[in-house]
GROMACS .gro file of C-alpha atoms in nm:
model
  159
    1UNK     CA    1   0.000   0.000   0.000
    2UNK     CA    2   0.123   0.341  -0.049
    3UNK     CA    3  -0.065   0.483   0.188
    4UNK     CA    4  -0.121   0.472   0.559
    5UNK     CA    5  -0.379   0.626   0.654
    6UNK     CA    6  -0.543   0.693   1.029
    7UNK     CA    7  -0.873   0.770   1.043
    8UNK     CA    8  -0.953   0.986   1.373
    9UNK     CA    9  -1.312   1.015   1.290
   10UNK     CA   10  -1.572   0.716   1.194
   11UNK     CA   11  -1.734   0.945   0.933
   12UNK     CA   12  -1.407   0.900   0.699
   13UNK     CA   13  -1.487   0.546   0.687
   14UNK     CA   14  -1.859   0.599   0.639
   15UNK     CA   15  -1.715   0.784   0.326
   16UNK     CA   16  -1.446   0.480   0.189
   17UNK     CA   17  -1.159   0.749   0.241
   18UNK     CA   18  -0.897   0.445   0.238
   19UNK     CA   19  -0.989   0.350  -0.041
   20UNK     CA   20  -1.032   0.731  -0.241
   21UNK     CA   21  -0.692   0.805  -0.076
   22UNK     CA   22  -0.481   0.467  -0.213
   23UNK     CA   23  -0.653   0.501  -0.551
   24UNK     CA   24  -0.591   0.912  -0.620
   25UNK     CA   25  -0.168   0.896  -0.450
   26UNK     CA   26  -0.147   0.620  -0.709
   27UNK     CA   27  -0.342   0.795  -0.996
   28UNK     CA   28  -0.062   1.130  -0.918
   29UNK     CA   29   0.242   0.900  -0.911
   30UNK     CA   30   0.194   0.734  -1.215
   31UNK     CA   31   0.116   1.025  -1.398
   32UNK     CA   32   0.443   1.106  -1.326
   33UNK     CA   33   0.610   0.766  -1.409
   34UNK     CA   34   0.656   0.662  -1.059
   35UNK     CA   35   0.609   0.330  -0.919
   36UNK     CA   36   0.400   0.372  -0.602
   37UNK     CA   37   0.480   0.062  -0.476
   38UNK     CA   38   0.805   0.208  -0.413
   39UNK     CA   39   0.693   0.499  -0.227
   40UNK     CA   40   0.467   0.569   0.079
   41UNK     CA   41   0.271   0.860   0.214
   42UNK     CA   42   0.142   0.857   0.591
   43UNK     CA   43  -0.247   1.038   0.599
   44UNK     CA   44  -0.419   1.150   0.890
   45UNK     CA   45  -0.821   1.174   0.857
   46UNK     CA   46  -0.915   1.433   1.128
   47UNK     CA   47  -1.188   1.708   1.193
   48UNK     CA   48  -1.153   2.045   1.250
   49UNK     CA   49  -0.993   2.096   1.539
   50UNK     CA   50  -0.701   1.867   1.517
   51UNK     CA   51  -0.605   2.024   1.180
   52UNK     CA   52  -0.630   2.366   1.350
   53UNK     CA   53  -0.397   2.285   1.593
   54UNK     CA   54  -0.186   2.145   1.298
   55UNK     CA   55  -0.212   2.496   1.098
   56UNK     CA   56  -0.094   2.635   1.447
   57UNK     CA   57   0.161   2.430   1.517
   58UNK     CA   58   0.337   2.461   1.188
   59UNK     CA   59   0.213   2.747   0.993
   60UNK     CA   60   0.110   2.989   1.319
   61UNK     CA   61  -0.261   3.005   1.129
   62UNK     CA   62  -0.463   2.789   1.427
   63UNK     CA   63  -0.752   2.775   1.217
   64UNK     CA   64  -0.912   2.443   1.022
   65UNK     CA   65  -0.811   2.435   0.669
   66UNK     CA   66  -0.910   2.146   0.441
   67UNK     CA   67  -0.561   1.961   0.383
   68UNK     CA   68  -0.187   2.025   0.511
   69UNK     CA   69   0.110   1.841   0.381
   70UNK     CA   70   0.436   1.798   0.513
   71UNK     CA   71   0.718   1.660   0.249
   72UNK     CA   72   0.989   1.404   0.413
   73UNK     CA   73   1.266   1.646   0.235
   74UNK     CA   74   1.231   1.925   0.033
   75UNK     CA   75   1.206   1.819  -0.374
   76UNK     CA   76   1.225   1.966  -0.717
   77UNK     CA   77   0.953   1.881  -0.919
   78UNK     CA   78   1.215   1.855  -1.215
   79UNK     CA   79   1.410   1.610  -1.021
   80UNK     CA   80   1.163   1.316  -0.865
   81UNK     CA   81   1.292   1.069  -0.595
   82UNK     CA   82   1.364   0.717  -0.690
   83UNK     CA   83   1.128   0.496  -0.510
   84UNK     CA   84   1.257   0.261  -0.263
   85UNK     CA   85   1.362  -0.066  -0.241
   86UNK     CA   86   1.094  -0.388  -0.187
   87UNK     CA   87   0.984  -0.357   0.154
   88UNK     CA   88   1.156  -0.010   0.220
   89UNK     CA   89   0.974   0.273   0.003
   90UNK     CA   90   1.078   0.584   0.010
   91UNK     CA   91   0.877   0.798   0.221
   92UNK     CA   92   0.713   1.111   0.089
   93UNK     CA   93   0.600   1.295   0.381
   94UNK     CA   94   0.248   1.347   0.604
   95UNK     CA   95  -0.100   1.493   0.440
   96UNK     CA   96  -0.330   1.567   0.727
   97UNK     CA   97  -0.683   1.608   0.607
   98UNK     CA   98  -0.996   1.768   0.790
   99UNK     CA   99  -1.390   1.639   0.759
  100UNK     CA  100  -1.584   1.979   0.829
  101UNK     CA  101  -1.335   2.174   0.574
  102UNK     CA  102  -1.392   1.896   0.334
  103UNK     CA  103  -1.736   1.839   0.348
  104UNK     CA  104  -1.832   2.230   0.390
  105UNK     CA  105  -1.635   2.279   0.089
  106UNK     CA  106  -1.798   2.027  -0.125
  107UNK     CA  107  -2.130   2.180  -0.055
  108UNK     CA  108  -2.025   2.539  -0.123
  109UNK     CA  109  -1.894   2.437  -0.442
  110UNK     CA  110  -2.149   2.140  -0.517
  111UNK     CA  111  -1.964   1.894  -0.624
  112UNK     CA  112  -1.959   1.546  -0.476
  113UNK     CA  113  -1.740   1.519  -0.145
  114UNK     CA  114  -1.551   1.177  -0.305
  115UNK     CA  115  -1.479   1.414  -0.596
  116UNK     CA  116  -1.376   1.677  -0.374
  117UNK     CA  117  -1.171   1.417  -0.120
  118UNK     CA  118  -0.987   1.299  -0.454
  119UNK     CA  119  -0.858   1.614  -0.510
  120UNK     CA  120  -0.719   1.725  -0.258
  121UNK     CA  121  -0.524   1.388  -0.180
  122UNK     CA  122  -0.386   1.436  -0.572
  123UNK     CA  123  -0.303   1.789  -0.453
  124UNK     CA  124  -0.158   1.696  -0.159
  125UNK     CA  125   0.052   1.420  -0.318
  126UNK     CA  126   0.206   1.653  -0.558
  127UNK     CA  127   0.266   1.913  -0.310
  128UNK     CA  128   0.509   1.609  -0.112
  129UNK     CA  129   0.691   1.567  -0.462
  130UNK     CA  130   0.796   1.948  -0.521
  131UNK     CA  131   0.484   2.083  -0.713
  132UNK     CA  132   0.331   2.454  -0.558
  133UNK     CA  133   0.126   2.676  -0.623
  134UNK     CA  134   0.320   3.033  -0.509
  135UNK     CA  135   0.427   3.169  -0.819
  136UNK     CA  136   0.122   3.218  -1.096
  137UNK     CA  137   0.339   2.991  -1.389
  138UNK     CA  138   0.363   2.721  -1.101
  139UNK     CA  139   0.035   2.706  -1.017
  140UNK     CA  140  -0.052   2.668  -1.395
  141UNK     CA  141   0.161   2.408  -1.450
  142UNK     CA  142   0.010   2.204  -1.100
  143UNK     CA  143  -0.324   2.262  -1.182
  144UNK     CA  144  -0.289   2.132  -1.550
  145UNK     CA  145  -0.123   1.824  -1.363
  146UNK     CA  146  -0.423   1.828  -1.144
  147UNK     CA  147  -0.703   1.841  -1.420
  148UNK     CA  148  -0.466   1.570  -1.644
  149UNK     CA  149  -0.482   1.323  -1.344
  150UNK     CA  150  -0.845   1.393  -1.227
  151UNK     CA  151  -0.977   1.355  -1.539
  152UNK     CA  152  -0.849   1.023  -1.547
  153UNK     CA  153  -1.004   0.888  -1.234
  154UNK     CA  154  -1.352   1.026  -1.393
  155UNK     CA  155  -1.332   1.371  -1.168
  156UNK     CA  156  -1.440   1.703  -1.326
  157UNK     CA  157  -1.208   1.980  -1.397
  158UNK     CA  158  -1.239   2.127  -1.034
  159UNK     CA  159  -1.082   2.476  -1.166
   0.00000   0.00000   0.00000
């Protein structure tokens, strides 16, 4: 499994989010020509709160926000790692993830929360490989990523 995922709240597996989270990492490293079987990313499923305290902790903004990530080392999108060996993959980094956020946001925007969820795991997943969104011609080039990836798991263009 590439992921590793710890669900603090029942309602993330009311919602299958093991499953969403295995099957949209995967979809993002291939795209890129990466094995994920070589590679593993640890996700925590919280509310709220916990990713408040996150945001606090590590960005000095203690408020919920819908997904944090936290790469193992600092990468160049231009220069991916080389996954692991069998039985030792190379680890990524953390994605923390919060329910409210999530959910909240899939309403505002009405679109269905597994589409949403999907999303921001791909996000996430390319944020732990180098890929940001600061600069305007690097958040072009992510987002294209994004949509190109999306689109092939059957999600809508979410821009």
């Amino acid at each position: 499994m590439l992921t590793d995922t710890l669900l603090e709240d029942d309602r993330w597996q009311e919602a299958g989010f093991e499953a969403l989270a295995e099957t949209a990492a995967r979809a993002a490293l291939t795209a890129l020509d990466l094995d994920p079987d070589g590679f593993e990313i640890a996700i925590l499923a919280c509310d709220d709160a916990r990713i408040a305290e996150l945001n606090g902790d590590f960005r000095d903004k203690p408020a919920p926000t819908n997904v944090l990530s936290w790469p193992s080392e600092e990468r160049d999108p231009e220069d991916l790692p080389e996954p692991g060996m069998p039985g030792m993959p190379e680890e990524l980094g953390d994605i923390a993830i919060a329910w409210e956020t999530c959910l909240r946001e899939a309403q505002e925007q009405d679109k269905p929360l597994c589409a949403h969820l999907t999303h921001l795991i791909v996000h996430a997943t390319l944020h732990l490989l180098g890929y940001d969104h600061i600069r305007d011609e690097d958040a072009t080039v992510m987002e294209t990523l994004e949509v190109e990836i999306l689109g092939k798991l059957g999600v809508a263009n979410p821009y």
